[in-house]
Coordinates of N, CA and C (backbone and C1' of nucleotides) in Angstrom, one line a residue:
Chain A
X1 N 15.6 41.3 49.6 CA 17.1 41.5 49.5 C 17.3 42.9 49.1
X2 N 18.3 43.4 49.7 CA 18.7 44.8 49.4 C 20.1 44.9 48.8
X3 N 20.4 46.0 48.3 CA 21.7 46.1 47.7 C 22.7 46.6 48.7
X4 N 23.3 45.6 49.4 CA 24.3 45.9 50.3 C 25.6 46.2 49.6
X5 N 26.5 46.7 50.3 CA 27.8 47.0 49.7 C 28.4 45.8 49.0
X6 N 28.4 44.7 49.8 CA 28.9 43.5 49.3 C 28.3 43.0 47.9
X7 N 27.0 43.1 48.0 CA 26.3 42.6 46.8 C 26.5 43.6 45.6
X8 N 26.6 44.8 45.9 CA 26.9 45.8 44.8 C 28.3 45.5 44.3
X9 N 29.2 45.2 45.2 CA 30.6 44.9 44.8 C 30.6 43.7 43.8
X10 N 30.0 42.7 44.3 CA 29.9 41.5 43.5 C 29.3 41.8 42.1
X11 N 28.3 42.6 42.2 CA 27.6 43.0 40.9 C 28.6 43.7 40.0
X12 N 29.2 44.6 40.5 CA 30.2 45.4 39.7 C 31.2 44.5 39.1
X13 N 31.8 43.6 40.0 CA 32.8 42.7 39.6 C 32.4 41.9 38.4
X14 N 31.3 41.2 38.7 CA 30.8 40.3 37.6 C 30.4 41.0 36.4
X15 N 29.8 42.1 36.5 CA 29.4 42.9 35.3 C 30.6 43.3 34.5
X16 N 31.6 43.7 35.3 CA 32.8 44.1 34.6 C 33.5 43.0 33.9
X17 N 33.3 41.8 34.5 CA 34.0 40.6 33.9 C 33.2 40.2 32.7
X18 N 32.1 40.8 32.5 CA 31.3 40.4 31.3 C 30.2 39.4 31.5
X19 N 30.0 39.1 32.8 CA 28.9 38.1 33.1 C 27.6 38.7 32.7
X20 N 26.7 37.9 32.4 CA 25.4 38.3 32.0 C 24.6 38.7 33.2
X21 N 23.6 39.5 33.0 CA 22.7 39.9 34.1 C 22.1 38.7 34.8
X22 N 21.7 37.8 34.0 CA 21.0 36.6 34.6 C 22.0 35.8 35.5
X23 N 23.2 35.7 35.0 CA 24.2 35.0 35.7 C 24.4 35.7 37.1
X24 N 24.6 37.0 37.0 CA 24.8 37.7 38.2 C 23.7 37.6 39.2
X25 N 22.5 37.7 38.6 CA 21.3 37.5 39.5 C 21.3 36.2 40.2
X26 N 21.6 35.2 39.4 CA 21.6 33.8 39.9 C 22.7 33.7 41.1
X27 N 23.8 34.3 40.8 CA 24.9 34.3 41.8 C 24.5 35.0 43.1
X28 N 23.9 36.2 42.9 CA 23.5 37.0 44.0 C 22.4 36.3 44.8
X29 N 21.4 35.9 44.1 CA 20.3 35.3 44.7 C 19.3 36.3 45.2
X30 N 18.1 36.0 45.2 CA 17.1 37.0 45.7 C 16.8 38.1 44.8
X31 N 17.4 38.1 43.6 CA 17.1 39.2 42.7 C 16.9 38.6 41.3
X32 N 16.2 39.3 40.5 CA 16.0 38.9 39.1 C 17.1 39.6 38.3
X33 N 17.1 39.1 37.0 CA 18.1 39.7 36.1 C 17.7 41.2 35.9
X34 N 16.4 41.4 35.9 CA 15.9 42.8 35.7 C 16.4 43.7 36.8
X35 N 16.4 43.2 38.0 CA 16.9 44.0 39.1 C 18.3 44.3 38.9
X36 N 19.0 43.3 38.5 CA 20.5 43.5 38.2 C 20.7 44.6 37.2
X37 N 20.0 44.4 36.1 CA 20.1 45.4 35.0 C 19.7 46.8 35.5
X38 N 18.7 46.9 36.2 CA 18.2 48.1 36.7 C 19.3 48.8 37.6
X39 N 19.9 48.0 38.5 CA 20.9 48.4 39.4 C 22.1 48.9 38.6
X40 N 22.4 48.1 37.6 CA 23.6 48.4 36.7 C 23.4 49.8 36.1
X41 N 22.2 50.1 35.7 CA 22.0 51.4 35.0 C 22.1 52.5 36.1
X42 N 21.5 52.2 37.2 CA 21.5 53.3 38.2 C 22.9 53.5 38.7
X43 N 23.7 52.5 38.7 CA 25.1 52.7 39.0 C 25.9 53.4 37.9
X44 N 25.2 53.5 36.8 CA 25.9 54.2 35.7 C 27.0 53.4 35.0
X45 N 26.9 52.1 35.1 CA 28.0 51.3 34.5 C 27.4 50.4 33.4
X46 N 26.4 50.9 32.8 CA 25.7 50.1 31.7 C 26.7 49.8 30.6
X47 N 27.6 50.7 30.5 CA 28.6 50.4 29.5 C 29.8 49.7 30.1
X48 N 30.1 48.5 29.6 CA 31.1 47.7 30.3 C 32.5 48.2 29.9
X49 N 32.6 49.3 29.4 CA 34.0 49.8 29.0 C 34.7 50.1 30.3
X50 N 35.8 49.5 30.5 CA 36.6 49.7 31.7 C 37.2 51.1 31.7
X51 N 38.2 51.3 31.0 CA 38.8 52.6 31.0 C 39.4 52.9 29.6
X52 N 39.2 54.0 29.2 CA 40.0 54.4 27.9 C 39.3 54.1 26.7
X53 N 40.0 53.5 25.8 CA 39.6 53.2 24.4 C 38.2 52.7 24.3
X54 N 37.4 53.5 23.8 CA 36.0 53.0 23.7 C 35.8 52.6 22.2
X55 N 35.7 51.3 22.1 CA 35.5 50.8 20.8 C 34.1 51.0 20.3
X56 N 34.0 51.5 19.0 CA 32.7 51.7 18.5 C 31.9 50.4 18.5
X57 N 32.6 49.4 18.2 CA 31.9 48.1 18.2 C 31.5 47.7 19.6
X58 N 30.3 47.5 19.9 CA 29.8 47.2 21.2 C 30.6 46.1 21.9
X59 N 30.5 45.0 21.2 CA 31.2 43.8 21.8 C 31.4 42.7 20.8
X60 N 32.5 42.6 20.3 CA 32.8 41.4 19.5 C 33.1 40.3 20.5
X61 N 33.0 40.6 21.7 CA 33.3 39.7 22.7 C 32.0 38.9 23.1
X62 N 31.9 37.7 22.8 CA 30.7 36.9 23.1 C 31.0 35.6 23.8
X63 N 31.1 35.6 25.1 CA 31.3 34.4 25.8 C 30.0 33.6 25.9
X64 N 29.5 33.4 24.7 CA 28.1 32.8 24.7 C 28.1 31.3 24.9
X65 N 28.3 30.6 23.8 CA 28.2 29.2 23.9 C 29.4 28.5 24.4
X66 N 30.2 29.2 25.0 CA 31.5 28.6 25.4 C 32.0 29.2 26.7
X67 N 31.1 29.3 27.7 CA 31.6 29.9 28.9 C 31.1 29.0 30.1
X68 N 31.8 27.9 30.2 CA 31.5 26.9 31.2 C 31.9 27.5 32.6
X69 N 30.9 28.0 33.3 CA 31.2 28.6 34.6 C 30.7 27.7 35.6
X70 N 31.6 26.9 36.2 CA 31.1 25.9 37.2 C 30.6 26.7 38.4
X71 N 29.4 26.4 38.7 CA 28.8 27.1 39.8 C 29.5 26.7 41.1
X72 N 30.0 27.7 41.8 CA 30.8 27.4 43.0 C 30.0 27.8 44.3
X73 N 30.7 27.7 45.4 CA 30.1 28.0 46.6 C 29.9 29.5 46.7
X74 N 28.8 29.9 47.4 CA 28.5 31.3 47.4 C 29.3 32.0 48.5
X75 N 30.2 31.3 49.1 CA 30.9 31.8 50.2 C 32.3 32.3 49.8
X76 N 32.8 31.6 48.8 CA 34.2 32.0 48.4 C 34.4 32.1 46.9
X77 N 33.9 33.2 46.4 CA 34.0 33.4 45.0 C 35.4 34.1 44.7
X78 N 36.4 33.5 45.2 CA 37.7 34.2 45.0 C 38.4 33.7 43.7
X79 N 38.8 32.5 43.7 CA 39.6 32.1 42.5 C 38.8 31.9 41.3
X80 N 38.5 32.9 40.6 CA 37.7 32.8 39.5 C 38.5 33.1 38.2
X81 N 38.8 32.2 37.5 CA 39.5 32.5 36.3 C 39.2 31.5 35.2
X82 N 38.0 31.4 34.8 CA 37.7 30.4 33.8 C 37.6 31.0 32.4
X83 N 38.6 30.7 31.6 CA 38.6 31.2 30.2 C 37.8 30.3 29.3
X84 N 37.0 30.9 28.5 CA 36.2 30.1 27.6 C 37.0 29.4 26.6
X85 N 38.1 30.0 26.3 CA 39.0 29.4 25.3 C 39.6 28.1 25.7
X86 N 39.2 27.1 25.0 CA 39.8 25.8 25.2 C 41.1 25.6 24.4
X87 N 42.1 25.8 25.1 CA 43.4 25.7 24.3 C 43.7 24.3 23.8
X88 N 43.7 24.1 22.5 CA 44.0 22.8 22.0 C 45.4 22.5 22.2
X89 N 45.6 21.3 22.6 CA 47.0 20.9 22.9 C 47.8 20.9 21.6
X90 N 48.8 21.7 21.5 CA 49.5 21.9 20.3 C 50.8 21.0 20.4
X91 N 51.1 20.5 19.2 CA 52.3 19.7 19.2 C 53.5 20.7 19.1
X92 N 54.4 20.5 19.9 CA 55.5 21.4 19.9 C 56.8 20.6 20.0
X93 N 57.6 20.7 19.0 CA 58.8 20.0 19.0 C 60.0 20.9 19.1
X94 N 60.5 21.0 20.3 CA 61.7 21.8 20.5 C 62.9 21.2 20.0
X95 N 62.7 19.9 19.6 CA 63.8 19.1 19.1 C 64.2 19.5 17.7
X96 N 63.7 20.7 17.3 CA 64.0 21.1 15.9 C 65.5 21.2 15.6
X97 N 65.9 20.2 14.9 CA 67.3 20.2 14.5 C 67.5 20.9 13.2
X98 N 68.6 21.5 13.1 CA 68.9 22.2 11.9 C 69.1 21.3 10.7
X99 N 68.1 21.3 9.9 CA 68.1 20.3 8.7 C 68.0 21.1 7.4
X100 N 69.1 21.1 6.7 CA 69.1 21.8 5.4 C 68.1 21.2 4.5
X101 N 67.8 19.9 4.7 CA 66.9 19.2 3.8 C 65.5 19.2 4.5
X102 N 64.7 20.1 4.1 CA 63.4 20.2 4.8 C 62.5 18.9 4.6
X103 N 62.6 18.4 3.5 CA 61.7 17.2 3.3 C 62.4 16.1 2.6
X104 N 63.1 15.3 3.4 CA 63.8 14.1 2.9 C 62.8 13.0 2.6
X105 N 61.9 13.3 1.7 CA 60.8 12.3 1.4 C 61.4 10.9 1.0
X106 N 61.1 10.0 1.7 CA 61.6 8.6 1.3 C 60.9 8.2 0.0
X107 N 61.3 7.1 -0.5 CA 60.7 6.7 -1.8 C 59.2 6.4 -1.6
X108 N 58.9 6.0 -0.4 CA 57.5 5.7 -0.1 C 56.8 6.9 0.2
X109 N 55.8 7.2 -0.7 CA 55.0 8.4 -0.5 C 53.6 8.1 -0.4
X110 N 53.0 8.7 0.6 CA 51.6 8.6 0.8 C 50.9 9.9 0.4
X111 N 50.5 10.0 -0.8 CA 50.0 11.3 -1.3 C 49.0 12.0 -0.5
X112 N 47.8 11.5 -0.5 CA 46.7 12.2 0.1 C 46.2 11.5 1.3
X113 N 45.9 12.4 2.2 CA 45.3 11.8 3.5 C 44.3 12.8 3.9
X114 N 43.1 12.6 3.5 CA 42.0 13.5 3.9 C 41.6 13.2 5.3
X115 N 41.3 14.2 6.0 CA 40.7 14.0 7.3 C 39.4 13.4 7.1
X116 N 39.2 12.3 7.8 CA 37.9 11.6 7.7 C 36.7 12.4 8.2
X117 N 37.0 13.0 9.3 CA 35.9 13.8 9.9 C 35.9 15.2 9.4
X118 N 34.8 15.7 8.8 CA 34.8 17.1 8.4 C 35.2 18.1 9.4
X119 N 34.7 17.9 10.6 CA 35.0 18.7 11.7 C 34.7 20.1 11.6
X120 N 33.7 20.5 12.3 CA 33.4 22.0 12.3 C 33.9 22.5 13.6
X121 N 33.5 22.0 14.7 CA 33.9 22.5 16.0 C 34.6 21.3 16.7
X122 N 35.4 21.7 17.6 CA 36.1 20.7 18.4 C 35.1 19.8 19.2
X123 N 34.6 18.9 18.6 CA 33.7 18.0 19.3 C 34.6 16.9 20.0
X124 N 34.2 16.6 21.2 CA 34.9 15.7 22.0 C 34.8 14.3 21.4
X125 N 35.7 13.5 21.7 CA 35.7 12.1 21.2 C 34.6 11.3 22.0
X126 N 34.2 10.2 21.5 CA 33.3 9.4 22.3 C 34.0 8.9 23.6
X127 N 33.1 8.9 24.6 CA 33.7 8.4 25.8 C 34.2 7.0 25.7
X128 N 35.4 6.8 25.9 CA 36.0 5.4 25.7 C 36.2 4.8 27.0
X129 N 35.1 4.7 27.7 CA 35.2 4.0 29.0 C 36.4 4.4 29.8
X130 N 36.6 5.7 29.8 CA 37.8 6.2 30.5 C 37.6 6.3 32.0
X131 N 37.9 7.5 32.5 CA 37.8 7.7 33.9 C 36.5 8.4 34.2
X132 N 35.5 8.1 33.5 CA 34.2 8.7 33.7 C 33.4 8.0 34.7
X133 N 32.8 8.8 35.5 CA 32.0 8.1 36.6 C 31.0 7.2 36.0
X134 N 30.9 6.0 36.5 CA 29.9 5.0 36.0 C 28.5 5.6 35.9
X135 N 28.2 6.4 36.9 CA 26.9 7.0 36.9 C 26.6 7.8 35.7
X136 N 27.6 8.7 35.4 CA 27.5 9.6 34.3 C 27.3 8.7 33.0
X137 N 28.2 7.7 32.9 CA 28.1 6.9 31.7 C 26.8 6.2 31.5
X138 N 26.3 5.7 32.6 CA 25.0 5.0 32.6 C 23.9 6.0 32.1
X139 N 24.0 7.2 32.7 CA 23.1 8.2 32.3 C 23.1 8.5 30.8
X140 N 24.3 8.6 30.4 CA 24.5 8.9 28.9 C 23.9 7.9 28.1
X141 N 24.2 6.6 28.4 CA 23.6 5.5 27.6 C 22.1 5.5 27.6
X142 N 21.6 5.9 28.8 CA 20.2 5.9 28.9 C 19.6 7.1 28.1
X143 N 20.3 8.2 28.2 CA 19.9 9.3 27.4 C 19.9 9.1 25.9
X144 N 21.0 8.5 25.5 CA 21.1 8.3 24.1 C 20.0 7.4 23.5
X145 N 19.4 6.7 24.3 CA 18.2 5.9 23.8 C 17.1 6.8 23.4
X146 N 17.0 7.9 24.2 CA 15.9 8.8 24.0 C 16.3 10.0 23.2
X147 N 17.5 9.9 22.7 CA 18.0 11.0 21.9 C 17.1 11.4 20.7
X148 N 17.1 12.6 20.4 CA 16.3 13.0 19.3 C 16.8 12.5 18.0
X149 N 18.0 12.2 17.9 CA 18.7 11.7 16.7 C 18.5 12.7 15.6
X150 N 19.0 13.8 15.8 CA 18.9 14.9 14.8 C 20.2 14.9 13.9
X151 N 20.0 15.5 12.8 CA 21.1 15.6 11.9 C 21.9 16.8 12.1
X152 N 23.0 16.9 11.4 CA 23.9 18.1 11.6 C 23.1 19.4 11.3
X153 N 22.2 19.3 10.3 CA 21.5 20.5 9.9 C 20.5 20.9 10.9
X154 N 20.1 20.0 11.7 CA 19.0 20.3 12.7 C 19.6 20.8 14.0
X155 N 20.9 20.9 14.0 CA 21.5 21.4 15.3 C 21.2 22.9 15.5
X156 N 20.8 23.2 16.7 CA 20.6 24.6 17.0 C 21.4 24.9 18.3
X157 N 21.3 26.1 18.7 CA 22.0 26.5 19.9 C 21.4 25.7 21.1
X158 N 20.2 25.2 21.0 CA 19.6 24.6 22.1 C 19.5 23.1 22.0
X159 N 20.2 22.6 21.0 CA 20.2 21.1 20.9 C 21.6 20.6 21.2
X160 N 21.5 19.5 22.0 CA 22.8 18.9 22.4 C 23.6 18.4 21.1
X161 N 24.8 18.8 21.1 CA 25.6 18.6 19.9 C 26.5 17.3 20.1
X162 N 26.2 16.5 21.0 CA 27.0 15.3 21.2 C 26.7 14.3 20.1
X163 N 27.8 14.0 19.4 CA 27.7 13.1 18.3 C 27.6 11.6 18.8
X164 N 26.7 10.9 18.1 CA 26.5 9.5 18.4 C 26.6 8.7 17.2
X165 N 27.4 7.7 17.3 CA 27.6 6.8 16.1 C 28.9 7.1 15.3
X166 N 29.0 6.5 14.2 CA 30.1 6.7 13.4 C 29.8 7.7 12.3
X167 N 30.5 8.8 12.2 CA 30.3 9.8 11.2 C 30.4 9.3 9.8
X168 N 31.1 8.2 9.6 CA 31.3 7.7 8.3 C 30.2 6.8 7.8
X169 N 29.3 6.6 8.7 CA 28.1 5.7 8.3 C 26.8 6.5 8.4
X170 N 25.8 5.8 7.9 CA 24.5 6.4 8.0 C 24.0 6.4 9.5
X171 N 24.6 5.6 10.2 CA 24.1 5.4 11.6 C 24.8 6.5 12.5
X172 N 24.6 7.7 12.0 CA 25.3 8.8 12.8 C 24.3 9.9 13.0
X173 N 24.3 10.4 14.2 CA 23.3 11.5 14.5 C 23.8 12.3 15.7
X174 N 23.1 13.3 16.0 CA 23.5 14.0 17.2 C 22.4 13.8 18.2
X175 N 22.8 14.0 19.5 CA 21.9 13.7 20.6 C 20.6 14.6 20.4
X176 N 20.8 15.9 20.3 CA 19.6 16.7 20.0 C 18.7 17.0 21.2
X177 N 19.0 16.5 22.3 CA 18.2 16.9 23.5 C 18.4 18.3 23.9
X178 N 17.6 18.8 24.7 CA 17.8 20.2 25.1 C 19.1 20.4 25.9
X179 N 19.8 21.4 25.5 CA 21.1 21.6 26.1 C 20.9 22.2 27.5
X180 N 22.0 22.1 28.2 CA 22.0 22.8 29.5 C 22.4 24.2 29.1
X181 N 21.7 25.2 29.7 CA 21.9 26.6 29.3 C 23.4 26.9 29.3
X182 N 23.8 27.5 28.2 CA 25.2 28.0 28.1 C 26.2 26.9 27.7
X183 N 25.7 25.7 27.5 CA 26.6 24.7 27.2 C 26.1 24.0 25.9
X184 N 27.1 23.4 25.2 CA 26.7 22.8 23.9 C 26.1 21.4 24.1
X185 N 26.0 20.9 25.3 CA 25.4 19.5 25.4 C 24.3 19.5 26.4
X186 N 23.6 18.4 26.3 CA 22.6 18.2 27.3 C 23.2 17.9 28.7
X187 N 22.4 17.8 29.7 CA 23.0 17.6 31.0 C 23.9 16.3 31.1
X188 N 23.3 15.3 30.5 CA 24.0 14.0 30.6 C 25.4 14.1 29.9
X189 N 25.4 14.7 28.8 CA 26.6 14.7 28.0 C 27.6 15.8 28.6
X190 N 27.0 16.8 29.1 CA 27.9 17.7 29.8 C 28.7 17.0 30.9
X191 N 28.0 16.1 31.5 CA 28.6 15.3 32.6 C 29.8 14.6 32.2
X192 N 29.8 14.1 31.0 CA 31.0 13.3 30.5 C 32.0 14.2 29.7
X193 N 31.4 15.3 29.2 CA 32.3 16.2 28.4 C 33.2 17.0 29.2
X194 N 32.7 17.5 30.3 CA 33.5 18.4 31.1 C 33.9 17.7 32.4
X195 N 34.7 16.8 32.2 CA 35.3 16.1 33.4 C 36.3 17.0 34.0
X196 N 36.3 17.2 35.3 CA 37.2 18.1 35.9 C 38.7 17.9 35.4
X197 N 39.2 16.8 35.6 CA 40.6 16.6 35.1 C 40.9 15.1 35.1
X198 N 41.7 14.7 34.3 CA 41.9 13.3 34.2 C 43.4 13.0 34.2
X199 N 43.7 11.8 34.0 CA 45.1 11.5 34.0 C 45.7 11.9 32.6
X200 N 46.4 13.0 32.7 CA 47.1 13.4 31.5 C 48.6 13.4 31.8
X201 N 48.9 12.6 32.8 CA 50.3 12.7 33.3 C 51.3 12.1 32.4
X202 N 50.8 11.0 31.7 CA 51.8 10.3 30.9 C 52.0 11.0 29.6
X203 N 52.8 12.0 29.7 CA 53.1 12.8 28.5 C 54.6 12.8 28.3
X204 N 55.2 11.7 28.1 CA 56.6 11.6 28.0 C 57.0 11.9 26.6
X205 N 57.9 12.8 26.4 CA 58.4 13.1 25.1 C 59.6 12.3 24.8
Chain B
dC1 P 7.1 30.1 21.5 O5' 8.5 29.4 21.9 C5' 8.7 28.0 22.0 C4' 10.1 27.8 22.3 C3' 10.5 28.6 23.6 O3' 11.0 27.8 24.6 C1' 12.0 29.2 21.8
dC2 P 11.2 28.4 26.0 O5' 12.7 29.0 25.9 C5' 13.8 28.1 26.2 C4' 15.1 28.7 25.8 C3' 15.5 29.9 26.6 O3' 16.2 29.5 27.7 C1' 15.9 30.3 24.3
dC3 P 16.3 30.6 28.9 O5' 17.2 31.8 28.3 C5' 18.6 31.6 28.2 C4' 19.1 32.6 27.2 C3' 19.3 34.0 27.8 O3' 20.5 34.1 28.6 C1' 18.5 34.1 25.6
dT4 P 20.7 35.3 29.6 O5' 20.9 36.5 28.7 C5' 22.2 36.6 27.9 C4' 22.1 37.9 27.1 C3' 21.8 39.2 28.0 O3' 23.0 39.6 28.6 C1' 20.6 39.2 25.9
dG5 P 22.8 40.6 29.8 O5' 22.5 42.0 29.2 C5' 23.4 42.5 28.3 C4' 22.8 43.8 27.6 C3' 22.6 44.9 28.6 O3' 22.7 46.2 27.9 C1' 20.5 44.2 27.7
dA6 P 22.2 47.5 28.5 O5' 20.7 47.6 27.8 C5' 20.6 48.0 26.4 C4' 19.5 48.9 26.3 C3' 19.5 50.1 27.2 O3' 18.9 51.3 26.5 C1' 17.6 48.8 27.7
dT7 P 18.8 52.7 27.3 O5' 17.2 52.8 27.5 C5' 16.3 52.0 26.8 C4' 14.9 52.2 27.3 C3' 14.7 53.4 28.2 O3' 13.6 54.2 27.7 C1' 13.8 51.5 29.1
dT8 P 13.1 55.5 28.5 O5' 11.8 54.9 29.2 C5' 11.0 54.0 28.4 C4' 9.8 53.5 29.2 C3' 9.1 54.6 30.1 O3' 7.7 54.5 30.0 C1' 9.7 52.7 31.4
dC9 P 6.8 55.6 30.5 O5' 6.4 55.1 32.0 C5' 5.7 53.8 32.1 C4' 5.6 53.5 33.5 C3' 5.1 54.6 34.4 O3' 4.2 54.1 35.4 C1' 7.1 53.8 35.3
dG10 P 2.9 55.1 35.7 O5' 2.3 54.3 37.0 C5' 2.0 52.9 36.9 C4' 2.5 52.2 38.1 C3' 2.0 52.8 39.5 O3' 1.6 51.7 40.3 C1' 4.3 52.6 39.5
dC11 P 0.8 52.0 41.6 O5' 2.0 51.8 42.7 C5' 2.6 50.5 42.9 C4' 3.8 50.6 43.6 C3' 3.7 51.3 45.0 O3' 3.5 50.3 46.0 C1' 5.8 51.8 43.8
Chain C
dG1 P 18.8 57.3 43.2 O5' 18.4 56.0 43.9 C5' 18.8 55.7 45.3 C4' 18.1 54.4 45.7 C3' 18.4 53.2 44.9 O3' 18.4 52.1 45.7 C1' 16.1 53.7 44.7
dC2 P 18.8 50.7 45.2 O5' 17.5 50.0 44.7 C5' 16.5 49.6 45.7 C4' 15.3 49.1 45.0 C3' 15.5 48.0 43.9 O3' 15.1 46.8 44.4 C1' 13.9 49.7 43.2
dG3 P 15.6 45.5 43.7 O5' 14.5 45.2 42.6 C5' 13.2 45.0 43.1 C4' 12.2 44.9 41.9 C3' 12.7 44.0 40.8 O3' 11.5 43.5 40.1 C1' 12.4 46.1 39.9
dA4 P 11.3 41.9 40.0 O5' 9.9 41.8 39.4 C5' 8.8 42.4 40.0 C4' 7.8 42.9 39.0 C3' 7.5 42.0 37.9 O3' 6.1 42.1 37.5 C1' 8.5 44.0 37.0
dA5 P 5.5 41.2 36.3 O5' 5.5 42.3 35.1 C5' 4.8 43.5 35.3 C4' 5.0 44.4 34.1 C3' 4.7 43.6 32.8 O3' 3.9 44.4 31.9 C1' 6.8 44.7 32.7
dT6 P 3.3 43.8 30.6 O5' 4.4 44.5 29.5 C5' 4.5 45.9 29.5 C4' 5.8 46.3 28.8 C3' 5.8 45.7 27.4 O3' 5.6 46.7 26.4 C1' 7.9 45.7 28.5
dC7 P 5.5 46.4 24.9 O5' 7.0 46.8 24.4 C5' 7.5 48.1 24.8 C4' 9.0 48.1 24.4 C3' 9.2 47.6 23.0 O3' 10.0 48.6 22.3 C1' 10.7 46.6 24.5
dA8 P 10.0 48.5 20.7 O5' 11.4 47.9 20.5 C5' 12.6 48.6 21.0 C4' 13.8 47.7 20.7 C3' 13.8 47.0 19.4 O3' 15.1 47.1 18.8 C1' 14.2 45.5 21.1
dG9 P 15.2 46.9 17.3 O5' 15.8 45.4 17.3 C5' 17.2 45.3 17.2 C4' 17.7 44.3 18.2 C3' 18.3 43.1 17.5 O3' 19.7 43.3 17.4 C1' 17.2 42.6 19.6
dG10 P 20.4 42.5 16.2 O5' 20.7 41.0 16.9 C5' 21.3 41.0 18.2 C4' 21.7 39.5 18.4 C3' 21.9 38.7 17.2 O3' 23.0 37.8 17.3 C1' 20.3 37.7 18.6

DNA sequence: CCCTGATTCGC
DNA sequence: GCGAATCAGG
């Protein structure tokens, strides 16, 4: 494989977008990440600074463990706009009525309500037999039998962080199987975690 | 151990 | 110019 204009273009584009050399190499095909890096240097764009303000800090930008880039067709890499940021659905009440009394606390007061789950990262809920493909579900169930059953402390970047069981009980652990590169879960759990889209239609306010 | 980019150097 | 091997880090 040689560096045709097209390939160089794609290289430039992806590199500018912050894609890693290995990702670019994978996308291009026929080259290794070394080749990509080498080319990048020869092209003189080793520094991903676009234009202008050159921050002393190399890159606080790290699309590392949260850059789900669904591999697409090699023919049409056009609509590419996957933001790692998973925007949490925020409750927004435009119905804000002008209320001089901010807290009309009724006589009934429920003092404390601690969140049951400590919650470090936005872990997905357990698959509740939703709109998940039966195959994926079956695979998950099978996988969970062979799960490493690791504890929170044992989690690493390469261990599946899919929670199994009830966090409030002793019977709780994480999957712990090898993750799919770049993702927080193993292949099986990625399958159920990153479902394309579901029925979120019923959002009547 | 997995990954990242940077550099070197024979081709 | 090219990229595998190597280096240096996270």
